[in-house]
Coordinates of C-alpha atoms and ligand atoms in Angstrom, one line a residue:
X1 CA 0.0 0.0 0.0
X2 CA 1.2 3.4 -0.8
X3 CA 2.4 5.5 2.2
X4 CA -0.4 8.4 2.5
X5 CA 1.2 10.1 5.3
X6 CA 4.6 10.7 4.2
X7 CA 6.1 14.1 5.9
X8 CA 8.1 14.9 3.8
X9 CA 6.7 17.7 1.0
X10 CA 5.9 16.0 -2.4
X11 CA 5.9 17.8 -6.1
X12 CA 3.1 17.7 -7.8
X13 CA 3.8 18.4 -11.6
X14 CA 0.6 19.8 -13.3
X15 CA -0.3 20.3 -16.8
X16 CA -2.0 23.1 -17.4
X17 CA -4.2 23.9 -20.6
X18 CA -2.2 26.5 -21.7
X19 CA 0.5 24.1 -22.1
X20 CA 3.4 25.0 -19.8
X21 CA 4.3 22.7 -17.0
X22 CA 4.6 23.8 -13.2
X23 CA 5.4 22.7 -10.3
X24 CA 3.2 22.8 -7.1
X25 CA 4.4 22.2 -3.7
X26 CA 2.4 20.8 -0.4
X27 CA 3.2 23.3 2.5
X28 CA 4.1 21.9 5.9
X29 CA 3.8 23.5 9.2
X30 CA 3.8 27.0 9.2
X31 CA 2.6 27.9 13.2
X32 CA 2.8 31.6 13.6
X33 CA 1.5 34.3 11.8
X34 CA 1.1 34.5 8.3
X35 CA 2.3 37.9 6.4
X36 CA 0.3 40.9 6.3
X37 CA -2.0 41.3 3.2
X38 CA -3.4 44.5 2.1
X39 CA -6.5 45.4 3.9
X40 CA -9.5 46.0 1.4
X41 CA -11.3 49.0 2.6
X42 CA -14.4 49.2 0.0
X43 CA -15.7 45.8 0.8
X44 CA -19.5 46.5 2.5
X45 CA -20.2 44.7 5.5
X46 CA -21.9 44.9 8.7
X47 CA -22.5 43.2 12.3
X48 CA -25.3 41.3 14.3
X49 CA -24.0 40.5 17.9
X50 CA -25.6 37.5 19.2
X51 CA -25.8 36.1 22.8
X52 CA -23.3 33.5 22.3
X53 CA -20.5 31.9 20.6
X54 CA -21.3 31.5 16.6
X55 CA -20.2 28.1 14.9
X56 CA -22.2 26.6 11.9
X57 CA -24.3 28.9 9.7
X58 CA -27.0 27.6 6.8
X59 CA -29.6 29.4 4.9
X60 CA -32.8 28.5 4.8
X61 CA -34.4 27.6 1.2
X62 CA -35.2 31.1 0.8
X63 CA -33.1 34.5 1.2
X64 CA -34.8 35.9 4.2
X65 CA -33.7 33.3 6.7
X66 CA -30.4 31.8 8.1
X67 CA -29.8 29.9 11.1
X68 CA -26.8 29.8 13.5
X69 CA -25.3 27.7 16.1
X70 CA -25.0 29.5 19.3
X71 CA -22.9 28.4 22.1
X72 CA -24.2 30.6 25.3
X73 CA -22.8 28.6 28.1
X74 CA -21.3 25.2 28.5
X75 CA -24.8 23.9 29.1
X76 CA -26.8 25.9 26.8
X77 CA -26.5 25.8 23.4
X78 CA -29.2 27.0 20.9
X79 CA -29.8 27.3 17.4
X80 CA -30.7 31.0 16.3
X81 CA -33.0 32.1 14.0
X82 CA -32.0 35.0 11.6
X83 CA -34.1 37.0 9.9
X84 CA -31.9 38.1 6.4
X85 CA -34.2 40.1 4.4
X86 CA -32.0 43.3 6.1
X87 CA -28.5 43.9 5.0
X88 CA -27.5 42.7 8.7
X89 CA -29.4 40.1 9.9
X90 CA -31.5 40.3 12.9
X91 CA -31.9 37.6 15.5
X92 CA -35.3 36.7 16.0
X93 CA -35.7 33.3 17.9
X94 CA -33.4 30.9 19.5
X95 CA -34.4 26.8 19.2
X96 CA -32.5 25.4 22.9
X97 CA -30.7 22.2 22.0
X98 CA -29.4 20.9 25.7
X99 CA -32.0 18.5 26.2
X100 CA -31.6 14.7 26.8
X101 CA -28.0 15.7 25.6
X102 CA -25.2 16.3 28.3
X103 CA -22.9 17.4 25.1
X104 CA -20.4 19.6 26.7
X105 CA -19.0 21.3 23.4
X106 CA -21.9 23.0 22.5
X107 CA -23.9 23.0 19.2
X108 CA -21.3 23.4 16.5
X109 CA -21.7 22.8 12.9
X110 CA -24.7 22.7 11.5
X111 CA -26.5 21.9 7.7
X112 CA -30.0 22.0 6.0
X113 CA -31.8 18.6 4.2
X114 CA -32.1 19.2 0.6
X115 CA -35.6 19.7 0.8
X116 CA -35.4 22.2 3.0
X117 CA -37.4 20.9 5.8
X118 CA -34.8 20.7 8.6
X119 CA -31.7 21.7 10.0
X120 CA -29.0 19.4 11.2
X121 CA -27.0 20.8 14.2
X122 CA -24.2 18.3 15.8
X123 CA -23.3 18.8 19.5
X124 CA -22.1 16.5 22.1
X125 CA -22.4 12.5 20.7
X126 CA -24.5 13.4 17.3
X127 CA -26.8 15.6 15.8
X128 CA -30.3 17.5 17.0
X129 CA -33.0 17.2 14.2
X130 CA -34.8 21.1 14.1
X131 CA -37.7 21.7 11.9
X132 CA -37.5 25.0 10.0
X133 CA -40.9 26.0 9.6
X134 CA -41.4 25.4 13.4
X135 CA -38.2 27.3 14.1
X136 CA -39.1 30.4 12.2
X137 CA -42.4 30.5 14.0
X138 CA -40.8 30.0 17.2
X139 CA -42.8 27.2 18.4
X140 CA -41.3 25.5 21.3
X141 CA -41.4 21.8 19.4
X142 CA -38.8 23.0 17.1
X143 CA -36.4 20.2 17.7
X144 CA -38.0 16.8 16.5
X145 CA -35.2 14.4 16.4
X146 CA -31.6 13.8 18.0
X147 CA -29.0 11.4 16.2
X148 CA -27.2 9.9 19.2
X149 CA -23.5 8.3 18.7
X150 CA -23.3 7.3 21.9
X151 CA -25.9 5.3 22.5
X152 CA -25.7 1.9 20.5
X153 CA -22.1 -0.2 21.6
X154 CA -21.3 0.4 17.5
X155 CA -20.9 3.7 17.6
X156 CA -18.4 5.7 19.4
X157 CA -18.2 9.4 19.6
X158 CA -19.1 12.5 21.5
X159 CA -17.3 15.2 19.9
X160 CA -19.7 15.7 16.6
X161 CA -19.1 18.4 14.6
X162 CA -20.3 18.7 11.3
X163 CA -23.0 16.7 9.3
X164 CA -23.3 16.2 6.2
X165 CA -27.0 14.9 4.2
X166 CA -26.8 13.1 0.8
X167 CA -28.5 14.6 -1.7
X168 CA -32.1 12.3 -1.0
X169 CA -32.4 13.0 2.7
X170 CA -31.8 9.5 3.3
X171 CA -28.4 9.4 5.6
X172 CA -27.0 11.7 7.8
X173 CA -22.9 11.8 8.0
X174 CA -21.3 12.9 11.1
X175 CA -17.8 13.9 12.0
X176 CA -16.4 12.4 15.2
X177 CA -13.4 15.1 15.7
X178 CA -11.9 12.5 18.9
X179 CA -13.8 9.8 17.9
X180 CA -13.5 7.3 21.7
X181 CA -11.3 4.3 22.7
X182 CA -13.1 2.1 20.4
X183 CA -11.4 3.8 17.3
X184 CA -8.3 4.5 19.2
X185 CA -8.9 8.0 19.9
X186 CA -8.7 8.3 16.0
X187 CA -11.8 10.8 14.3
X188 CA -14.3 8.6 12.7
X189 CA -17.8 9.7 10.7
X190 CA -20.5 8.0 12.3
X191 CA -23.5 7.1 9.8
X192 CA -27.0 7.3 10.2
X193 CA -30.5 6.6 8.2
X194 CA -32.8 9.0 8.6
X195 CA -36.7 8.1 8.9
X196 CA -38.0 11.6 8.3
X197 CA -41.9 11.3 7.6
X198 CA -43.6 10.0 10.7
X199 CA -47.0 11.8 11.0
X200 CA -46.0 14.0 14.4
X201 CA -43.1 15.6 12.2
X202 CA -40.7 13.5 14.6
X203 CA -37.3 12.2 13.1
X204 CA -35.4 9.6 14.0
X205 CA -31.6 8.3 12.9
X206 CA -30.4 4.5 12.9
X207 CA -27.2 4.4 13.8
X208 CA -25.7 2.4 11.3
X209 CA -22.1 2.2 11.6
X210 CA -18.4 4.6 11.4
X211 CA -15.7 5.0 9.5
X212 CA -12.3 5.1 11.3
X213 CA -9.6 7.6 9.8
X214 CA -7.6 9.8 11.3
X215 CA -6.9 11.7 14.1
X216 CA -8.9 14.9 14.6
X217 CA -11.8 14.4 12.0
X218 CA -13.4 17.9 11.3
X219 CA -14.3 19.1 7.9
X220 CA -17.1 16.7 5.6
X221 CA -18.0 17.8 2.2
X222 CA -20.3 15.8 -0.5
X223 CA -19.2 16.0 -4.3
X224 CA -22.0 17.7 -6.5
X225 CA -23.2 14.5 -7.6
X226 CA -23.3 13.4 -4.0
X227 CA -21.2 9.6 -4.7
X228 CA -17.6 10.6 -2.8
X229 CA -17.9 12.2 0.9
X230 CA -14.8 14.6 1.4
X231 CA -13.4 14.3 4.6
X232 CA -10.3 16.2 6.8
X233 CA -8.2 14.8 9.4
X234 CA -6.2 17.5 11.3
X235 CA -3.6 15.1 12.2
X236 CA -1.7 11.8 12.2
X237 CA -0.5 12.1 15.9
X238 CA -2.3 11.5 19.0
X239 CA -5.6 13.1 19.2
X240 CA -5.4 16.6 21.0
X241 CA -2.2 17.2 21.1
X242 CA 0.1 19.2 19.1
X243 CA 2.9 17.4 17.5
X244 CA 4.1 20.3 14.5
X245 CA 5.6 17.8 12.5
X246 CA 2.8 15.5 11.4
X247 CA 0.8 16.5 8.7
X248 CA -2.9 15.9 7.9
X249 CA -4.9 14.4 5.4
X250 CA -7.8 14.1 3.0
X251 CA -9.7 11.0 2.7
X252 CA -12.0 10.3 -0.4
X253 CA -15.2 7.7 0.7
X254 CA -17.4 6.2 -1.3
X255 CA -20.9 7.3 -0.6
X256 CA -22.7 4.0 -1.6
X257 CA -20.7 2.0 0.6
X258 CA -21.0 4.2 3.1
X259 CA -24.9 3.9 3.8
X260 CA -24.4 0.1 4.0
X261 CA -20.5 -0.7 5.2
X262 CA -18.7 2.3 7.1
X263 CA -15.4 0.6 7.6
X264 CA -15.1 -0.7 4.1
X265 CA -15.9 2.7 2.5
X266 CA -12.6 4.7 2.0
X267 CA -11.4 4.9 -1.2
X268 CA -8.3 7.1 -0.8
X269 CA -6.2 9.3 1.3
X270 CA -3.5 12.0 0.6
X271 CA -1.6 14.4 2.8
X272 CA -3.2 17.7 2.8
X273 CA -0.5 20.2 4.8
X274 CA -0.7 20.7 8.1
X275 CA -4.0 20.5 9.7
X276 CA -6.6 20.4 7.1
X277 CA -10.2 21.8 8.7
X278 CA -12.8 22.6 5.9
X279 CA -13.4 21.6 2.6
X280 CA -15.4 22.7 -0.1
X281 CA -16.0 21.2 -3.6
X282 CA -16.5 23.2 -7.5
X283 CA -20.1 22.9 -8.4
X284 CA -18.4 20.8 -11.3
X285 CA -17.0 18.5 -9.0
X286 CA -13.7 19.1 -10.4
X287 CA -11.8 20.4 -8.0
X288 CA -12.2 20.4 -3.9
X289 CA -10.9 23.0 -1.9
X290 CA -9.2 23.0 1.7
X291 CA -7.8 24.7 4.6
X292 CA -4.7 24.2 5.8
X293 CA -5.1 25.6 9.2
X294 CA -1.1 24.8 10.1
X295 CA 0.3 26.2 7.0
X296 CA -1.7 29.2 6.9
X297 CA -2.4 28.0 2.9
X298 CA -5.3 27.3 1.1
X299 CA -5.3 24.0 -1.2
X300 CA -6.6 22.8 -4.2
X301 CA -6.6 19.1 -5.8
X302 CA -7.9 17.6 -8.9
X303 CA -11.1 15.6 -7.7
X304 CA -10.6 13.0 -10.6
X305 CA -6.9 12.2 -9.5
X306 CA -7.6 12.1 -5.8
X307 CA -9.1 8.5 -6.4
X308 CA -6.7 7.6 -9.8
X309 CA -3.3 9.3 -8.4
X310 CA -3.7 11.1 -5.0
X311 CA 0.2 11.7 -4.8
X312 CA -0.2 13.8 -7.9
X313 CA -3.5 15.5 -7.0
X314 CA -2.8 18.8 -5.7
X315 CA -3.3 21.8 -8.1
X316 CA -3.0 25.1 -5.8
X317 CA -1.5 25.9 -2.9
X318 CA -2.2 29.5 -2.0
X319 CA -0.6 31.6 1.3
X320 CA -3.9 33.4 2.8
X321 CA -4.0 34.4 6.0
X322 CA -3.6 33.3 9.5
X323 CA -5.1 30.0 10.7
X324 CA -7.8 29.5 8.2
X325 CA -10.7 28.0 8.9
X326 CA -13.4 28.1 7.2
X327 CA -14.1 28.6 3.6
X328 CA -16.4 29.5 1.0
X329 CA -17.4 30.5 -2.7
X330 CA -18.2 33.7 -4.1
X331 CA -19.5 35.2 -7.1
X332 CA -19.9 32.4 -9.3
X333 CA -17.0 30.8 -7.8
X334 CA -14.9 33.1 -9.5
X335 CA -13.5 33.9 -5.6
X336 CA -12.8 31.9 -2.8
X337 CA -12.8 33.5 0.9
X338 CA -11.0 32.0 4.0
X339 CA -11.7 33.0 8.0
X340 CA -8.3 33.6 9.0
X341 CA -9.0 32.5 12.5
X342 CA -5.8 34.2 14.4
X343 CA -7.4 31.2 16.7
X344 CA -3.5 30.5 19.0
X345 CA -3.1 33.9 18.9
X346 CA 0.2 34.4 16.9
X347 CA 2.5 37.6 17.9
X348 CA 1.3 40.3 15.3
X349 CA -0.9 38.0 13.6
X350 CA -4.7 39.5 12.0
X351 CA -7.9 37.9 11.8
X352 CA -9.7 38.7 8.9
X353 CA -11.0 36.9 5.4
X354 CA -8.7 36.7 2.3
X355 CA -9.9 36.7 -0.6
X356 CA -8.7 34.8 -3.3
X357 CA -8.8 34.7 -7.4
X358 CA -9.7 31.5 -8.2
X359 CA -8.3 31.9 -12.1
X360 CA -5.4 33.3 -10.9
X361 CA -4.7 30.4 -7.8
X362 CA -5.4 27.7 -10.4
X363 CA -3.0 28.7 -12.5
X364 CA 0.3 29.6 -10.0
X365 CA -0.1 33.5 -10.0
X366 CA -0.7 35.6 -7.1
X367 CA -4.3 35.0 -6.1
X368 CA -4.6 36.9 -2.2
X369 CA -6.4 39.9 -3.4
X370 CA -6.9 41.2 0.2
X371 CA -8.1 41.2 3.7
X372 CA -11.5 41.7 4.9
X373 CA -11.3 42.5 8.7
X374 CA -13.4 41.1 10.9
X375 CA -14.1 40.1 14.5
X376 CA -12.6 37.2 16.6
X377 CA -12.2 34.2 15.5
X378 CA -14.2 34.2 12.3
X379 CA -15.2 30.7 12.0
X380 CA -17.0 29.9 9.3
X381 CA -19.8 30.9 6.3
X382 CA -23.0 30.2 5.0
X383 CA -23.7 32.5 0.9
X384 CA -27.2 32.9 0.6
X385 CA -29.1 31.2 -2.0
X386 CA -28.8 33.4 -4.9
X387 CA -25.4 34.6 -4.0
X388 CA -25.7 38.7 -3.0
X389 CA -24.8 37.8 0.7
X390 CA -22.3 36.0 2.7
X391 CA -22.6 35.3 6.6
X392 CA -19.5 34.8 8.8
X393 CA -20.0 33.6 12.3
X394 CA -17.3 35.7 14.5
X395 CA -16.8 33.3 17.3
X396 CA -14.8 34.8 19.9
X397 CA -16.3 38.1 19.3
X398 CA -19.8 36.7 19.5
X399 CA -21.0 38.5 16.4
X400 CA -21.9 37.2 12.8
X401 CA -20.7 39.5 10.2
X402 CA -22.5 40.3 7.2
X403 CA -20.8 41.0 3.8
X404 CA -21.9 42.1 0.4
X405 CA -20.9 40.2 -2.6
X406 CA -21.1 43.0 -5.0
X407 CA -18.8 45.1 -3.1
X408 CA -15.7 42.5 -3.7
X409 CA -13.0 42.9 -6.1
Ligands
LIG1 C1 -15.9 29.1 19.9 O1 -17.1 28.4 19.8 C2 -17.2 27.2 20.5 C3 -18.5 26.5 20.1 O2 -19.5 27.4 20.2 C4 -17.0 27.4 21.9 O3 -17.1 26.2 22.6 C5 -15.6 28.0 22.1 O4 -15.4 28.3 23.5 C6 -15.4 29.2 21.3 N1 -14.0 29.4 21.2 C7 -13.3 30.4 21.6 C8 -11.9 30.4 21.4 O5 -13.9 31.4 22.0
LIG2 C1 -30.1 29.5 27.2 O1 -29.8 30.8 26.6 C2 -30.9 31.5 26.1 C3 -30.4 32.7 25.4 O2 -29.6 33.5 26.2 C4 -31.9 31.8 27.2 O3 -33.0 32.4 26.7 C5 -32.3 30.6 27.9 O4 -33.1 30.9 29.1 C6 -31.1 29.8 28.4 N1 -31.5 28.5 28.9 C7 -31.0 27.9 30.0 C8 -31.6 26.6 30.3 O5 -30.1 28.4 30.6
LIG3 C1 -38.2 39.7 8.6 O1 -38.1 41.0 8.6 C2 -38.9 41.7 7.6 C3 -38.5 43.1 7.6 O2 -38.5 43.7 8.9 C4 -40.4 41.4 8.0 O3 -41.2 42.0 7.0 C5 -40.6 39.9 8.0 O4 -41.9 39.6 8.5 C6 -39.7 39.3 9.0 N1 -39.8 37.8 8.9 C7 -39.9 37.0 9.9 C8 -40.0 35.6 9.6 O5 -39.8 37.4 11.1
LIG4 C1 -29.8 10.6 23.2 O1 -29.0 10.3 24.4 C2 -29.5 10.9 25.6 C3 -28.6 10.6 26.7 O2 -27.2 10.8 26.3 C4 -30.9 10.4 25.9 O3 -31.4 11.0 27.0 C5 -31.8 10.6 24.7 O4 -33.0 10.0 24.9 C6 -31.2 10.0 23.4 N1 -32.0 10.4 22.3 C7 -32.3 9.5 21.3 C8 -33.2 10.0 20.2 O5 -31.9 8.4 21.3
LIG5 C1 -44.0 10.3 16.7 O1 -44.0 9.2 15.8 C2 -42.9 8.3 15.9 C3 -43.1 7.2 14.9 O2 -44.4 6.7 14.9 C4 -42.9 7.7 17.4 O3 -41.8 6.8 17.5 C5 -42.7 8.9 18.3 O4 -42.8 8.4 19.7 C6 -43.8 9.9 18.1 N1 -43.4 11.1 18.9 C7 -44.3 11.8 19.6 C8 -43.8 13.0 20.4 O5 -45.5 11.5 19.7
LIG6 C1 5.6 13.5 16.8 O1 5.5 12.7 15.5 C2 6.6 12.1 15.1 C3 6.4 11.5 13.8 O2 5.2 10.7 13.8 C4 7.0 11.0 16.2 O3 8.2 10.4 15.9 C5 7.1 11.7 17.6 O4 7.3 10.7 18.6 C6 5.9 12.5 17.9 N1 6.2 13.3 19.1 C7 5.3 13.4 20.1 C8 5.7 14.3 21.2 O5 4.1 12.9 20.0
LIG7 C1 -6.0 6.1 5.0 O1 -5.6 6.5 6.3 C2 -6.2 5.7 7.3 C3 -6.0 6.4 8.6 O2 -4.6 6.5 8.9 C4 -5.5 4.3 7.2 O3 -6.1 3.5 8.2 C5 -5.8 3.7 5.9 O4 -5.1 2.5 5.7 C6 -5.5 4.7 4.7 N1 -6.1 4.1 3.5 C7 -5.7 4.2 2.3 C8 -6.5 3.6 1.2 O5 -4.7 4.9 2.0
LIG8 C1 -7.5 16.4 -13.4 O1 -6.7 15.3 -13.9 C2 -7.3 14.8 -15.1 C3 -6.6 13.5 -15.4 O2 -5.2 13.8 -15.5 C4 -7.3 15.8 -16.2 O3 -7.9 15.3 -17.4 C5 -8.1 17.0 -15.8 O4 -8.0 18.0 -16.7 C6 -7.6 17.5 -14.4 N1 -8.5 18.6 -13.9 C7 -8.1 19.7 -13.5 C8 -9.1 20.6 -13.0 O5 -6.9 20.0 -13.5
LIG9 C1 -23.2 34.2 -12.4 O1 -23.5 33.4 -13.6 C2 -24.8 33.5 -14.0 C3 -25.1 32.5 -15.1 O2 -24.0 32.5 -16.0 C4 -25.0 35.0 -14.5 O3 -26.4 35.2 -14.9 C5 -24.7 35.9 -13.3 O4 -24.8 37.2 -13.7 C6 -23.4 35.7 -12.7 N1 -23.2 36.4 -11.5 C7 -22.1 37.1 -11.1 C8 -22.1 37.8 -9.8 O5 -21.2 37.1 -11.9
LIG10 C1 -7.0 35.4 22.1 O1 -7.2 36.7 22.5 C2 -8.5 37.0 22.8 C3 -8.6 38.5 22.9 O2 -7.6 39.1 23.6 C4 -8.9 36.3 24.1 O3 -10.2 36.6 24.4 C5 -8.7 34.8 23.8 O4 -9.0 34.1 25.0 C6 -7.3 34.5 23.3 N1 -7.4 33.1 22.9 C7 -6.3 32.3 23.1 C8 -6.5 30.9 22.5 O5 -5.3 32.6 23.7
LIG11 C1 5.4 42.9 15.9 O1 5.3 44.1 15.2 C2 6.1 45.2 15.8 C3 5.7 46.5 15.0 O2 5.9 46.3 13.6 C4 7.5 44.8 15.7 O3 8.3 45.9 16.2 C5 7.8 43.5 16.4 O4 9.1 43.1 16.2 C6 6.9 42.4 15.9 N1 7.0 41.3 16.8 C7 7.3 40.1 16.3 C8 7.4 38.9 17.2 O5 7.3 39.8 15.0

């Protein structure tokens, strides 16, 4: 088998259409501050503060209304209701998500069913099930399902923190970040079928099975075509703690085989610089995106040659700014932006979101166009339906900022 961890930084040698050959390099472990980028001063934004610290954000079906995760205490965690149709949102109900869950890391990421009927939001050993119409009217049986890991002996985790829904509504996938001692303190994604049309509007999840990979699983992103799950592992060391000179990976799983056989479902894996967080995939399904939270660098790998030849997958490797997290389209996908988290706190180091030419990243050029500043911590996005809007959630600052698309370069 090959060796998907090697440390050491691999060339990747990509043909581009215009002909010329280049060379692309993975970054390692870059942990201080990255350099300071050019702050972009006509970019329109604005700021809700909320009563807690912001996580996962997701727009409803329609413009008007997004959701966020709240964190307000180590034992109350809610999901917020935002009200979009104003340039900054306004917070206009809160869905509490403690109950029958002693989850002590709070409600963190969180995703709507393709249908739009619900919102997935993991905390603690799974995910809550929230209905969306009953959250907006802020009825108090809002929350009408909870996917427990915990609970059957198969399933091991308590440190959810995204989900994932395949395109039918069918499964839910959710990322273990420390996964337990049955997986060796490894990350795993713990799978569940979803039974979604009971006549109360309850939901309910069958725990079906996980997926061990490796340590620190965070990030879980479906291709467009919903067959290959995308998923990051921070780490090949020991689970929490901090050894600089261990890089993480990517794993490609088969979607299929996931529903019916977790531990037989991974396809591939390649190393993916130093701690790898969020992922995001081209509505083409060409290339997928990532974080390298680490190596202060934003990656990009060929889709099709992450399952043919991972060791020659990676197509951009871009210096944003410090500690990115999160990530998301813009405007077409024409841009990407990062969070640049600042989350240790490097000497001199900004927060803020960089934004980045996809054209230009793609093809080896300088791609950073700027800095967008912003609160503590920004964590991560949601990009409203038809694409005007982008939501950050500010997590240390408990505020979620509010940008306009049109106003980027
Ligand atoms: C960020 O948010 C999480 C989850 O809401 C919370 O547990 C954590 O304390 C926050 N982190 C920081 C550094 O404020
Ligand atoms: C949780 O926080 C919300 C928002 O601050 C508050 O309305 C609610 O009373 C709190 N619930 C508990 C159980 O503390
Ligand atoms: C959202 O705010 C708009 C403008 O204030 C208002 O017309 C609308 O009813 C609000 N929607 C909800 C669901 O509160
Ligand atoms: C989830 O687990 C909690 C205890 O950890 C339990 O109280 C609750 O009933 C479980 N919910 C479901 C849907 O199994
Ligand atoms: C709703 O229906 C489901 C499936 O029939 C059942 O298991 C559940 O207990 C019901 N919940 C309530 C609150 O009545
Ligand atoms: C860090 O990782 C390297 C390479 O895997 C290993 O040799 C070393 O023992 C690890 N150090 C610690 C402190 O975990
Ligand atoms: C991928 O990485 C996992 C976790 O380290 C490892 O168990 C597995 O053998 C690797 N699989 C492939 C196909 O490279
Ligand atoms: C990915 O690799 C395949 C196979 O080599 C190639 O045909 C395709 O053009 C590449 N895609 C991108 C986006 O570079
Ligand atoms: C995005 O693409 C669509 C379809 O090609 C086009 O109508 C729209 O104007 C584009 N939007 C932006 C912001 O470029
Ligand atoms: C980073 O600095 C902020 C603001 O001074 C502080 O609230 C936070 O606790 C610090 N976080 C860490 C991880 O040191
Ligand atoms: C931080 O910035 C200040 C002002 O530019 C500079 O004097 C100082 O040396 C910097 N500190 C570090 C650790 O880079």
């Amino acid at each position: 088998m090959r060796g998907p961890f090697s440390i050491s930084s691999r060339l990747t040698i990509s043909l581009l259409s215009s002909g010329y050959v280049r060379a692309v390099s993975l970054p390692g472990c870059q942990l201080t501050g990255a350099p300071q980028q050019k702050t972009l001063n006509n970019v329109h934004t604005g700021q809700l503060s909320v009563p807690g610290s912001p996580f996962g954000l997701v727009y409803a079906s329609q413009e008007d209304t997004a959701f966020v995760s709240l964190d307000i205490s180590l034992v109350n965690s809610t999901l917020g209701v935002l009200n979009t149709s104003t340039f900054t949102p306004t917070l206009i109900n809160q869905v509490p998500l403690q109950a029958g869950h002693t989850n002590s890391e709070g409600a963190l990421g969180i995703t709507l069913t393709h249908d739009g009927r619900h919102v997935l939001a993991s905390a603690g050993p799974g995910s809550f099930v929230v209905d969306v119409a009953r959250a907006v009217a802020g009825s108090p049986d809002a929350v009408v399902g909870a996917l427990n890991g915990s609970v059957g002996p198969q399933m091991p985790g308590v440190t959810a923190i995204e989900v994932t829904v395949t395109l039918d509504d069918e499964y839910a996938f959710v990322s273990q970040e420390y996964g337990s001692t049955q997986t060796g303190n490894r990350g795993d994604i713990d799978v569940f079928k979803l039974h979604r049309p009971s006549a109360n509007g309850s939901v309910s999840g069958t725990a079906i099975g996980y997926l061990t990979l490796g340590y620190e699983v965070v990030g879980t992103v479906l291709s467009p075509d919903g067959s290959i799950l995308y998923a990051t592992s921070e780490n090949t060391a020991r689970a929490g703690t901090t050894n600089v000179t261990t890089l993480g990976s990517l794993s490609i799983i088969d979607v299929e085989t996931l529903k019916t056989d977790p531990s037989n479902a991974l396809v591939s894996n390649v190393t993916a610089g130093c701690q790898p967080v969020r992922n995001i995939v081209s509505s083409d399904g060409k290339v997928v995106w990532l974080t390298a939270r680490g190596s202060n660098h934003l990656l990009a790998f060929n889709a099709s040659k992450l399952v043919s030849d991972p060791d020659d997958a990676l197509l951009a490797s871009v210096e944003v700014g410090t500690s990115p997290v999160g990530l998301t389209f813009a405007r077409n996908e024409s841009r990407i932006l990062t969070a640049d988290s600042n989350r240790f706190n490097y000497t001199n180091a900004t927060t803020g979101l960089s934004v980045v030419d996809v054209d230009a990243a793609l093809s080896g050029k300088p791609a950073v166009l700027g800095r967008i500043p912003t609160g503590l911590f920004p964590r991560e996005f949601a990009a409203s339906p038809n694409g005007n809007t982008i939501l950050v959630a500010d997590n240390e600052s408990n505020e979620v900022q509010v940008i306009d698309v049109s106003t980027l370069p």
